Every structure is written in structure tokens, then in C-alpha cells.
mmCIF file of C-alpha atoms and ligand atoms in Angstrom:
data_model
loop_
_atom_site.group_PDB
_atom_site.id
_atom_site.type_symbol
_atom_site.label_atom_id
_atom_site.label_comp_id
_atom_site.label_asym_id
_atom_site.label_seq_id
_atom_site.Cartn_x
_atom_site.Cartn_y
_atom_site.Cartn_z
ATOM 1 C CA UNK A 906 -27.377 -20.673 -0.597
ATOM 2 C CA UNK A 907 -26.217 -17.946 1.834
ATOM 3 C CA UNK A 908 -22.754 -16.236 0.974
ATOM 4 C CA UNK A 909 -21.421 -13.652 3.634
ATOM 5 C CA UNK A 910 -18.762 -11.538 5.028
ATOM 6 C CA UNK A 911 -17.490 -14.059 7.398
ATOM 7 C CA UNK A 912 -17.130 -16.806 4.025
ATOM 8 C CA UNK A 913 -14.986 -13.529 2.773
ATOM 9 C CA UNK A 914 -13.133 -13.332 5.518
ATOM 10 C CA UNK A 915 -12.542 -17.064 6.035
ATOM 11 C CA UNK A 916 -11.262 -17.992 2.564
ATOM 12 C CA UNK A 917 -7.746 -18.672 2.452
ATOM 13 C CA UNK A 918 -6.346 -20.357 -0.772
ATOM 14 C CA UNK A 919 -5.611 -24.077 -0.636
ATOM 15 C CA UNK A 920 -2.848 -25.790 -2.497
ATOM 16 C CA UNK A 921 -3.027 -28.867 -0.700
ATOM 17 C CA UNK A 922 -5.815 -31.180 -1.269
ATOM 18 C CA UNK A 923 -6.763 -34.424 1.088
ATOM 19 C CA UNK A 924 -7.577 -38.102 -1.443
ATOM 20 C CA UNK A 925 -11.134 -37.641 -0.747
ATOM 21 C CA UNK A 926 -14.228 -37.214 -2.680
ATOM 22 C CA UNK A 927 -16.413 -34.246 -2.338
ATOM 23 C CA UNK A 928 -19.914 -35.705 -0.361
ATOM 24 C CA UNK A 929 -22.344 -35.706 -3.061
ATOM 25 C CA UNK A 930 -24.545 -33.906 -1.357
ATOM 26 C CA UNK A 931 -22.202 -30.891 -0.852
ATOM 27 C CA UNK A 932 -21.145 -31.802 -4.386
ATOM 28 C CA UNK A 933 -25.075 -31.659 -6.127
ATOM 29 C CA UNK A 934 -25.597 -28.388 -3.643
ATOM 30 C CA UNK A 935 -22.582 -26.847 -5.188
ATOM 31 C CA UNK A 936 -23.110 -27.620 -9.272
ATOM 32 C CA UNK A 937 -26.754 -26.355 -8.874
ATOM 33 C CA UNK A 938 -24.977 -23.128 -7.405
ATOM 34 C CA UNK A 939 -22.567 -22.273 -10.278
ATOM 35 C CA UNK A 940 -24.744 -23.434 -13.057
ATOM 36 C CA UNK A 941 -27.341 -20.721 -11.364
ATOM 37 C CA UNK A 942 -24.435 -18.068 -11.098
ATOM 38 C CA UNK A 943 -23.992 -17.632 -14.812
ATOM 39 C CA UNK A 944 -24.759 -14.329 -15.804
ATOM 40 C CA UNK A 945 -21.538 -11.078 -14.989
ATOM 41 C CA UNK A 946 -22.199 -7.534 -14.199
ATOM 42 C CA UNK A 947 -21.131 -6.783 -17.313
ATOM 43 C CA UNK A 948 -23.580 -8.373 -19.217
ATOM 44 C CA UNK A 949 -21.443 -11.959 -20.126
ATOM 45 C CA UNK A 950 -23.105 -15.072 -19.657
ATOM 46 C CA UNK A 951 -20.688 -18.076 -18.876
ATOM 47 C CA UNK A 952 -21.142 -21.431 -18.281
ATOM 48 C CA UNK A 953 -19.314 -22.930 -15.077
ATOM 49 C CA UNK A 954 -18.514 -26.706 -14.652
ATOM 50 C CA UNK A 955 -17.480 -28.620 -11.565
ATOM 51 C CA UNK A 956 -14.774 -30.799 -13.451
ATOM 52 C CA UNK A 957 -14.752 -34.114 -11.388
ATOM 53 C CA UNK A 958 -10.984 -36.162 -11.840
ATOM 54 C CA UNK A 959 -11.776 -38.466 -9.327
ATOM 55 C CA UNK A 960 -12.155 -41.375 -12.168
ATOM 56 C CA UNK A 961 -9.803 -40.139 -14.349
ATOM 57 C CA UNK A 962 -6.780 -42.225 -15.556
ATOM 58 C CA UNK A 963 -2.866 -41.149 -15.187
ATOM 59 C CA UNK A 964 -2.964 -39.541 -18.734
ATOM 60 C CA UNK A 965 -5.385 -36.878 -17.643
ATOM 61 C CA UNK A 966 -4.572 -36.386 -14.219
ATOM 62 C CA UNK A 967 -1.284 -35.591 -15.446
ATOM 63 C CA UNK A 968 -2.167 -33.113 -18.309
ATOM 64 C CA UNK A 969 -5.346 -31.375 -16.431
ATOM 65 C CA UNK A 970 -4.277 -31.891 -12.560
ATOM 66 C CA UNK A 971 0.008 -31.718 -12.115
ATOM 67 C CA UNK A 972 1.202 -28.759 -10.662
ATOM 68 C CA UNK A 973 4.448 -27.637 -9.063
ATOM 69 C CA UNK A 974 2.650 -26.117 -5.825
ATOM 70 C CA UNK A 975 -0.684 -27.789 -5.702
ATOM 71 C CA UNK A 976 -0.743 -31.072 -4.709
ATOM 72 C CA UNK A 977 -3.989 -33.912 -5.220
ATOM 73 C CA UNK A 978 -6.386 -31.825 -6.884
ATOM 74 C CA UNK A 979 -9.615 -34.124 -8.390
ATOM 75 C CA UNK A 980 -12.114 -31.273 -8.863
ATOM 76 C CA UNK A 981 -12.111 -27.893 -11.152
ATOM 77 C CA UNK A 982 -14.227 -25.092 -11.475
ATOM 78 C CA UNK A 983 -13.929 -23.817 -15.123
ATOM 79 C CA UNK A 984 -15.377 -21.626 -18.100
ATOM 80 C CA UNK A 985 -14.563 -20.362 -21.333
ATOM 81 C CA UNK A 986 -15.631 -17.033 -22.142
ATOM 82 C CA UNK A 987 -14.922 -14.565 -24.993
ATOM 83 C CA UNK A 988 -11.711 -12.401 -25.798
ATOM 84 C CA UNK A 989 -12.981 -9.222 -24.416
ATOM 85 C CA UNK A 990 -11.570 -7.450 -21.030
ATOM 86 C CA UNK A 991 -15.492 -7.211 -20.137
ATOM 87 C CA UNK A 992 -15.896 -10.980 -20.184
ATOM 88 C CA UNK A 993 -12.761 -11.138 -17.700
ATOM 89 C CA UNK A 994 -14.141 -8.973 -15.058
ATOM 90 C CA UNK A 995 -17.092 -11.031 -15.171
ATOM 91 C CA UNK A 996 -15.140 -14.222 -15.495
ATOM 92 C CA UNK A 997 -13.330 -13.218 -11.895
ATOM 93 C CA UNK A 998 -16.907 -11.624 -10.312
ATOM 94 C CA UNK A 999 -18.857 -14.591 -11.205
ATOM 95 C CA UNK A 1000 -16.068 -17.292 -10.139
ATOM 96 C CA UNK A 1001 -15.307 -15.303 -6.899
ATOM 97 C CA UNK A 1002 -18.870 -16.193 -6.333
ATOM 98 C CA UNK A 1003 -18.642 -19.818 -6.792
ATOM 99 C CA UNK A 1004 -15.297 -19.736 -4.731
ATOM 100 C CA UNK A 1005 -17.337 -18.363 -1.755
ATOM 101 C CA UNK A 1006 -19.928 -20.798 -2.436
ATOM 102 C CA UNK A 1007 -17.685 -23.740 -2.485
ATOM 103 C CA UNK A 1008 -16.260 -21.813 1.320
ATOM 104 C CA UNK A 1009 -19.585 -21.967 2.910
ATOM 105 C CA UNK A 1010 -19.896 -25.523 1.877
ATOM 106 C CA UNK A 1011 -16.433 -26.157 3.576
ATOM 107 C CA UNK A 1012 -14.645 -26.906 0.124
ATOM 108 C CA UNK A 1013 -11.260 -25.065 -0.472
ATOM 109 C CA UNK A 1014 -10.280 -23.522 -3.287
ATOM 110 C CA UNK A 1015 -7.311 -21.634 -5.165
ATOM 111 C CA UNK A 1016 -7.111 -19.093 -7.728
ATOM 112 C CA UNK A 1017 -5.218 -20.967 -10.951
ATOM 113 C CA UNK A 1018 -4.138 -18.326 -13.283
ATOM 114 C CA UNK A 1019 -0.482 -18.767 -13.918
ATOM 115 C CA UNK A 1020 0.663 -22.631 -15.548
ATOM 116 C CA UNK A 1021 -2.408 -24.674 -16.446
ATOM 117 C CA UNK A 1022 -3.330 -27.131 -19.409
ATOM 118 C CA UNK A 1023 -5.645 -24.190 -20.919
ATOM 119 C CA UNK A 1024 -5.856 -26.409 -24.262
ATOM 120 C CA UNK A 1025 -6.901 -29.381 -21.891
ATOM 121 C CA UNK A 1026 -9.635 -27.659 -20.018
ATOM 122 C CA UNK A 1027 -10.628 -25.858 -23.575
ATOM 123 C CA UNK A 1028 -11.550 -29.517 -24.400
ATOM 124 C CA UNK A 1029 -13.071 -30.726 -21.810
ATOM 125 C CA UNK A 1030 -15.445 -27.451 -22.212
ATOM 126 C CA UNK A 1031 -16.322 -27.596 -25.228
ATOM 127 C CA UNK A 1032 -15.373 -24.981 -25.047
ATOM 128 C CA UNK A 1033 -15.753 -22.642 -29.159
ATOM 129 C CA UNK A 1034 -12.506 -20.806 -30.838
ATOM 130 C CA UNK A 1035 -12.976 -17.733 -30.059
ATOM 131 C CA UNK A 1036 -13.840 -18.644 -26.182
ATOM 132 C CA UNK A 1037 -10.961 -19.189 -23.683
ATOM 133 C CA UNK A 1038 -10.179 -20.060 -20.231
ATOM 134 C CA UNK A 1039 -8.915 -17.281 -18.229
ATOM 135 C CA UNK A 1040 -8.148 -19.281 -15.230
ATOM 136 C CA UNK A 1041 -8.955 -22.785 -13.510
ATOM 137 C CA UNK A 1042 -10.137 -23.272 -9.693
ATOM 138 C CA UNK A 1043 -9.049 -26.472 -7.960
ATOM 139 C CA UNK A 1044 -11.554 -27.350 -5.593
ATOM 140 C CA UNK A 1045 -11.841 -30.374 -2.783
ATOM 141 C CA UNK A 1046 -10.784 -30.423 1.146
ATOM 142 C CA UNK A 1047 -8.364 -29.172 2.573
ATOM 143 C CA UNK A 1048 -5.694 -31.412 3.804
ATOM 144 C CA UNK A 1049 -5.010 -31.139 7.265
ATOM 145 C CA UNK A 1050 -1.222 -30.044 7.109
ATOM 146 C CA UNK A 1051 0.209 -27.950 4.237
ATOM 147 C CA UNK A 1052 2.532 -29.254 1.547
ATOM 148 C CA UNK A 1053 6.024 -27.305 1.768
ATOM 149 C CA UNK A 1054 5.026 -26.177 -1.669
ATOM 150 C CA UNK A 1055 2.314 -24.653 -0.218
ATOM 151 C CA UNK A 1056 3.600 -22.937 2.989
ATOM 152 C CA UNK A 1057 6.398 -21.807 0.299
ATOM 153 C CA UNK A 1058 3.798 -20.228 -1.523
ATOM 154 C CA UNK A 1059 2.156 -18.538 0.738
ATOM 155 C CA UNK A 1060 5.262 -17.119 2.414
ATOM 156 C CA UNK A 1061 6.792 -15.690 -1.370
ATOM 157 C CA UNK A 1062 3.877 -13.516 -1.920
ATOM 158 C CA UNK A 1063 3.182 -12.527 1.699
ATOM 159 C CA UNK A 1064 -0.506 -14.237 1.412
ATOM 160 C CA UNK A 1065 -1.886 -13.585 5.212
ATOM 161 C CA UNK A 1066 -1.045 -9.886 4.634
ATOM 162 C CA UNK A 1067 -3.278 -6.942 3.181
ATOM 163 C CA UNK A 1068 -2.438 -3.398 2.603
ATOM 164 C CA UNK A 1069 -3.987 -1.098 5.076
ATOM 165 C CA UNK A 1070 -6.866 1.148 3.927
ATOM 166 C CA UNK A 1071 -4.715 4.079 3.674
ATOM 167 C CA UNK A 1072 -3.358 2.770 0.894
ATOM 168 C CA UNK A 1073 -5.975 1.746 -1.158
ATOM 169 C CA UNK A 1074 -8.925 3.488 0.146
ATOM 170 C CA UNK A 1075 -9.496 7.411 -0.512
ATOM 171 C CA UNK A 1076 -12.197 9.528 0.628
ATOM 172 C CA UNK A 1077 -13.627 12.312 -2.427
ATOM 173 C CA UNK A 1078 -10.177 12.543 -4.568
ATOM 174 C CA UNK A 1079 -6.852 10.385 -4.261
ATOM 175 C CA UNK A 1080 -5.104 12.855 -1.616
ATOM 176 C CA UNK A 1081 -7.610 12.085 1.132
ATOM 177 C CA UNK A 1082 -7.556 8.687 3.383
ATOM 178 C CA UNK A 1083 -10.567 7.130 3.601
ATOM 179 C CA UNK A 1084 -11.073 5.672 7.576
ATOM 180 C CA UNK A 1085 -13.249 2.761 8.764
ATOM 181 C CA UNK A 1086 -15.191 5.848 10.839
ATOM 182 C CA UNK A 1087 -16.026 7.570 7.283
ATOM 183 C CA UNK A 1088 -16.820 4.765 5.590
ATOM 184 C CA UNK A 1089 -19.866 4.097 8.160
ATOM 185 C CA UNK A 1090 -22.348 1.613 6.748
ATOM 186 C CA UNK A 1091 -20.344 0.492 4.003
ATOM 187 C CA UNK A 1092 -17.404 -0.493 6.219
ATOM 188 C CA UNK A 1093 -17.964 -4.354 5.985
ATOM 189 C CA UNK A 1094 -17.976 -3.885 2.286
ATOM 190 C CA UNK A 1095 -14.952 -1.979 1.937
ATOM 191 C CA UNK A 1096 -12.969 -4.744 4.242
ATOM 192 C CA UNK A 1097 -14.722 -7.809 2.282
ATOM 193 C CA UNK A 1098 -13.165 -6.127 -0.893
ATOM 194 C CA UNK A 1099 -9.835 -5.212 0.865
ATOM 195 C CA UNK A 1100 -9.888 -9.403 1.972
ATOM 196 C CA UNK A 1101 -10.055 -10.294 -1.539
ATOM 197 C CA UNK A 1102 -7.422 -13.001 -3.461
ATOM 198 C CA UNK A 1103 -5.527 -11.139 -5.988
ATOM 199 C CA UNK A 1104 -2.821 -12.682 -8.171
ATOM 200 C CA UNK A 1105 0.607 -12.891 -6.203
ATOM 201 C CA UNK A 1106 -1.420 -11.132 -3.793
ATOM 202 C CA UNK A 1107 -0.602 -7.974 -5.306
ATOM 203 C CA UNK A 1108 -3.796 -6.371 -4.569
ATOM 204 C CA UNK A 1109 -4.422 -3.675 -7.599
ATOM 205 C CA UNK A 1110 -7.462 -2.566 -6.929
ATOM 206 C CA UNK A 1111 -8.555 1.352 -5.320
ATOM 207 C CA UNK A 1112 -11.147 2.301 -4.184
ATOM 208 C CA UNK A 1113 -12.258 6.530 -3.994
ATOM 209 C CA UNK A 1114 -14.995 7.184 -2.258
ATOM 210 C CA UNK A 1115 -17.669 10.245 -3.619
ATOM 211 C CA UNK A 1116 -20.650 9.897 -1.179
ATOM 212 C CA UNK A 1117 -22.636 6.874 -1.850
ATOM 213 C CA UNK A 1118 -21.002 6.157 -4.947
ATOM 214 C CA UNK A 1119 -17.626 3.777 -5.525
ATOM 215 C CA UNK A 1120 -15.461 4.158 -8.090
ATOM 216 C CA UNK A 1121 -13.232 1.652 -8.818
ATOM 217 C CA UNK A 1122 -9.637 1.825 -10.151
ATOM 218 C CA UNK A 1123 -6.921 -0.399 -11.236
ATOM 219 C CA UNK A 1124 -2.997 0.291 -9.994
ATOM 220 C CA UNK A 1125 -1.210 -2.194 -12.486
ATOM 221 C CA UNK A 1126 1.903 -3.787 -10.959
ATOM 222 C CA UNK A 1127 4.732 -2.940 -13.825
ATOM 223 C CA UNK A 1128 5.713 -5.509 -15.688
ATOM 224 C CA UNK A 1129 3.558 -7.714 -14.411
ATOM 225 C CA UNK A 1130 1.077 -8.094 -17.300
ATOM 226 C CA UNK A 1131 2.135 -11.254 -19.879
ATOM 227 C CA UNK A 1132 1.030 -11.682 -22.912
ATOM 228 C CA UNK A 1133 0.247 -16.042 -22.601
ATOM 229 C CA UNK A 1134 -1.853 -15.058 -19.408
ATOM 230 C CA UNK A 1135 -5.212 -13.668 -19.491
ATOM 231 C CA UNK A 1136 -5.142 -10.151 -17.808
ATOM 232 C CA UNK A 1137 -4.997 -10.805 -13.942
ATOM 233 C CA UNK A 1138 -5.253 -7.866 -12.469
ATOM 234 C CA UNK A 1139 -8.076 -6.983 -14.391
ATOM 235 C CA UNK A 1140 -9.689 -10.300 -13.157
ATOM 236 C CA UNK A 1141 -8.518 -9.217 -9.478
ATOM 237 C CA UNK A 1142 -11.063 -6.598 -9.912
ATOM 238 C CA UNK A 1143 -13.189 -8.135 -11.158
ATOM 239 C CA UNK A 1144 -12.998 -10.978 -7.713
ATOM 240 C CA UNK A 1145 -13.168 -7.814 -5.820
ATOM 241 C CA UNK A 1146 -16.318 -6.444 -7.049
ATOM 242 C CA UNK A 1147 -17.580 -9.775 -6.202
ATOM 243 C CA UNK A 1148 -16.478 -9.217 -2.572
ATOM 244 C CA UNK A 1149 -17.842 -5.894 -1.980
ATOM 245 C CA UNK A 1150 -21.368 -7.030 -3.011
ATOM 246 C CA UNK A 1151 -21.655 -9.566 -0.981
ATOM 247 C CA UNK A 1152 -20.772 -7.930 2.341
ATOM 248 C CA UNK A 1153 -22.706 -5.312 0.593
ATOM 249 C CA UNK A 1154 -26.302 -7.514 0.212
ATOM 250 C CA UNK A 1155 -25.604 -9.051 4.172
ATOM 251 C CA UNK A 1156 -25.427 -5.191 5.086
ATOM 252 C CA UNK A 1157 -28.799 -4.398 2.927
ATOM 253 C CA UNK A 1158 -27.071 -2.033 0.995
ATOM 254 C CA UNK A 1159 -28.768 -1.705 -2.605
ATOM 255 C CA UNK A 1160 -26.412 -0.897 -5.827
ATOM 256 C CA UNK A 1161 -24.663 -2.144 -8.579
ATOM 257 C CA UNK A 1162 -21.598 -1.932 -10.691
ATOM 258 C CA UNK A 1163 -21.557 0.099 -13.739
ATOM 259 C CA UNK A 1164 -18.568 0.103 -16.436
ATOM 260 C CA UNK A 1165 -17.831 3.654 -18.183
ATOM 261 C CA UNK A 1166 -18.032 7.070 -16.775
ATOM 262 C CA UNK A 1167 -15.071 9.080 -16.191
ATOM 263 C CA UNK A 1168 -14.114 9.817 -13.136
ATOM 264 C CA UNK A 1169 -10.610 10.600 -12.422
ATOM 265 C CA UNK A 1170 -8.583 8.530 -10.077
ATOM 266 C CA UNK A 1171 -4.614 9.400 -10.088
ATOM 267 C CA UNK A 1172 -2.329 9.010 -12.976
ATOM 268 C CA UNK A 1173 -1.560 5.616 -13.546
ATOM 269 C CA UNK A 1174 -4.698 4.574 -12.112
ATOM 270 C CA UNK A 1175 -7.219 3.001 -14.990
ATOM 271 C CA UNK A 1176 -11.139 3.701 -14.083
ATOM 272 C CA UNK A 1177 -12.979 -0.037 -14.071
ATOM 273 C CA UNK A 1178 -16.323 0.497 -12.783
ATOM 274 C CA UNK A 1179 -18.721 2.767 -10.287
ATOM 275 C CA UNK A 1180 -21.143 1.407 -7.510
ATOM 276 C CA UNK A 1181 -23.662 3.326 -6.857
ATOM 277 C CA UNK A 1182 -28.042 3.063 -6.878
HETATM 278 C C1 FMN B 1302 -6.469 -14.106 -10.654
HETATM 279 C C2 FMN B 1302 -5.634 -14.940 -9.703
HETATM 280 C C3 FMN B 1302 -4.695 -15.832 -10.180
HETATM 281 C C4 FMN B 1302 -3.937 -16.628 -9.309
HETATM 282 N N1 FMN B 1302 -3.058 -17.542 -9.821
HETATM 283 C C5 FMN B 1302 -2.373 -18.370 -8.981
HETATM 284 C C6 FMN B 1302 -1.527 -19.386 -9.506
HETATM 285 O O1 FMN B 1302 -1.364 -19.514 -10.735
HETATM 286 N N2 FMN B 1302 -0.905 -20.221 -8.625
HETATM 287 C C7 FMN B 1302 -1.075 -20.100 -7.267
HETATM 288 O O2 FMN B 1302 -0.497 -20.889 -6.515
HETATM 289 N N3 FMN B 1302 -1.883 -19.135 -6.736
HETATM 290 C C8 FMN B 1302 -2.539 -18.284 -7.553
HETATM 291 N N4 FMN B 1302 -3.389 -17.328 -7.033
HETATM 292 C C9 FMN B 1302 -3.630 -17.256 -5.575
HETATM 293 C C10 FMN B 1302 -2.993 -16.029 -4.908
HETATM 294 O O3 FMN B 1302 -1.589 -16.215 -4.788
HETATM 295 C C11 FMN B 1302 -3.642 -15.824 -3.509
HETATM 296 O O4 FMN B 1302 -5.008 -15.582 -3.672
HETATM 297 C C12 FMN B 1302 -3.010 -14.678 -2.737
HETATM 298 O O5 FMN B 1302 -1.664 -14.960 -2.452
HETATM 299 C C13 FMN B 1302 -3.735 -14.398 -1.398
HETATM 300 O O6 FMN B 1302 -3.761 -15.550 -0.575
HETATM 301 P P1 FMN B 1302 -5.138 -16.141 -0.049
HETATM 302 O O7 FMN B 1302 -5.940 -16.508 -1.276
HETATM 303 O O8 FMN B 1302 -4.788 -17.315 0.784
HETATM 304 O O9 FMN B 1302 -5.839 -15.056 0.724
HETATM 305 C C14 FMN B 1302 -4.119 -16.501 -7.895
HETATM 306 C C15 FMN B 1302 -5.073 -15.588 -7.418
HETATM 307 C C16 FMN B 1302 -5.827 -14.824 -8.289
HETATM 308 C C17 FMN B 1302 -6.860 -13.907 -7.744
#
């Protein structure tokens, strides 16, 4: 299957699903997809599942599928992975993929990381005890006009909007502005990532430039971190990384994320990972 820019680009989150079952053709194409997209950057190995409710009986619909913003999900992308902030990054890389996956197929999707049944989909993965589930993706078709909920959602967190690359993209050290001129070939890239879904669209991530090389950083919102959720904003750049390399593979441009090194960003700023050959 061919992920690109423009599936980037087009993905907008969707909270309200239409009563319809996925085609099983588009269904089969996308399983074989996330069972083949199993293994992180950072070395994890997790096992997706397309969760299918469309059989399931009030008891379970209620405990996996009621939400106060979403409304009719049947379907759920899900894993469990392992307690470590390595396995989240790759948890939000390897699902961004899917959720791009499930875009060029024409199936909508939202980022779930806030109120879900985690012990529910914990069962229904099998999933071990020292394995959790640091999110859930409802998945399906769009409905054609937007719950209330949804539009309400959308408008509380500012979701059409992105900060500008002056604020999140620097050029050789944190004091210089990175522009779409200097960023030359990897200018698709550097918008795929800055298009990304973050959690309450708070987009954490930065970016400093240092020739062909990325180095990624993480601005923490304060106070936003809770202890019951897994860590979202690491995820978020984790789902960024994801976003970068695929603009990044449609533009031919070779590379790959490393963890470690020690590059300095700004204060504040925690060092995730470095792209480069
Ligand atoms: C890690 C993560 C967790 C999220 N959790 C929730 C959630 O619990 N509920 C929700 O309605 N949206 C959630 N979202 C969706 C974001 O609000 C959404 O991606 C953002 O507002 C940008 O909008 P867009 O996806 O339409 O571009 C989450 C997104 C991410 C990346």
C-alpha cells in the first residue's frame, strides 16, 4: 500500500462515525497492513488488531465503544506494548502508520488517548501484565455531517490550526528560524510533521535543523502530563516521526531515526531522537 504526503495532509480526526460496515475488501486490505506494520524505530515489536464491534451486544458496545464526543464507533485499532517510554514512541510511529493507511483507504480515524475502557481492550488483547494500551483508534466512515460533540471538539482545541514554522522549526541552534526556502528538499517532510495530530492539538514537538541531520525535541505543555494516561506528548512524537518519514520516502530522501546523542535544544526542551543517514 502507498502512504503519502497528501494522506498527511488530508487526515483530519473523526468523531463521528456513519452505521456502516467497513467493505471487506478495504477491511482484509487494511488488517494485512497493520499486522505487516509491527516492528517501531525503536526496536519494539507490537501487535495491532482491527477490533470489529459490528456484532457485538449492548454490554460491550457500552464498555469498549461509549464515549462523550465520539459517536457510533464499531471498529478499533489497538495494541499492548510494554511500560517503557521507548515502546510509546513506537506505539504512536507505528499507529500513525496504520492511521494513514486506514486514510488512503478512505476510513477515518481519531486519536483515543484520554477516557477509554483500557482494562476492556487489555482483554480483548490478550493482552500480558506487564503490557498496556497506550491509546485506542476508532476507525469506520465518516458520517456525512458532524455530531455537535464533534464540531465542539474540534473548536476547544483549535484542531484546523498549526503553529507556524517559526515556532517550531530552527535552523543550526534554537535562536535561528528555520524557512520553507532553507529547508529545500526536505520541505514536504518538515510540513508532513508540522500536519501531524497531537493530543489537544498541542503540538510539542521541535524540530532544529544541523545540515542533513534532524534532531528532535519535546516542549512539554505544563501540567499537562497525568499520571492514569500513558505519556502523550511523548507519543505525539512519536506520530510525528511517523509523518516526517513518510513525506520523507515520497521525496526519496534516505534516513532514519536514532534515540540518544546529545544534542542541545533549549532549556526545557527534552532531546527524543536524530534523523539523519
Ligand atoms: C496521542 C493523542 C491522543 C488523543 N486523544 C484524544 C482523545 O482522548 N479524545 C479526542 O477526542 N481526541 C483525541 N486526540 C485527537 C486530537 O485532539 C486531534 O488530533 C487534534 O485536535 C488535531 O486535530 P486533527 O486530528 O483533526 O488534525 C488525540 C490525539 C493524539 C495524537
Amino acid at each position: 500500500m502507498k502512504i503519502t504526503f497528501d494522506d498527511a495532509r488530508n487526515r483530519k480526526s473523526v468523531r463521528t462515525f456513519e452505521d456502516k460496515a467497513i467493505s471487506p475488501e478495504i477491511k482484509e486490505k487494511l488488517i494485512s497492513f497493520i499486522k505487516g506494520n509491527n516492528k517501531g524505530p525503536f526496536g519494539n515489536k507490537i501487535r495491532f488488531e482491527l477490533i470489529d464491534l459490528t456484532g457485538a451486544g449492548a454490554e460491550e458496545l457500552k464498555q469498549l465503544a461509549s464515549y462523550g464526543n465520539i459517536r457510533g464507533p464499531k471498529y478499533f485499532m489497538a495494541g499492548a506494548v510494554k511500560k517503557t517510554p521507548e515502546a510509546v514512541l513506537d506505539y504512536g510511529y507505528l499507529m500513525e502508520g496504520n492511521i494513514l493507511a486506514a486514510q488512503s483507504l478512505g476510513i477515518g480515524t481519531v486519536w483515543v488517548g484520554g477516557t477509554f475502557s483500557r482494562a476492556g481492550f487489555m482483554e480483548k488483547l490478550g493482552a500480558g501484565p506487564d503490557e498496556f494500551v497506550p491509546a485506542v483508534v476508532p476507525a469506520g466512515y465518516a458520517a456525512k455531517v458532524r455530531d455537535i460533540s464533534d464540531t465542539g471538539t474540534r473548536l476547544f482545541v483549535g484542531a484546523d490550526t498549526r503553529k507556524p514554522w517559526k515556532d517550531i522549526f530552527f535552523d543550526g541552534s534554537n535562536d535561528k528560524h528555520l524557512d520553507e526556502a532553507a529547508a529545500g528538499k526536505y520541505k514536504l517532510p518538515l510540513e508532513s510533521l508540522r500536519l501531524s495530530p497531537s493530543a489537544s492539538n498541542k503540538q510539542p514537538w521541535r524540530i532544529i535543523k544541523e545540515g542533513e541531520k534532524f534532531h528532535l525535541f519535546l516542549e512539554r505543555t505544563p501540567g499537562y502530563r497525568s499520571e492514569e494516561k500513558a505519556d502523550m506528548q511523548l507519543m505525539d512524537t512519536g506520530i510525528a516521526m511517523c509523518n516526517f518519514d513518510i513525506a520523507a520516502k515520497e521525496e526519496g530522501l534516505r534516513g532514519e531515526w536514532k534515540a540518544g546523542g546529545n544534542f542541545a535544544g533549549k532549556e526545557g526542551w527534552e532531546h527524543i531522537a536524530t534523523r539523519g543517514e
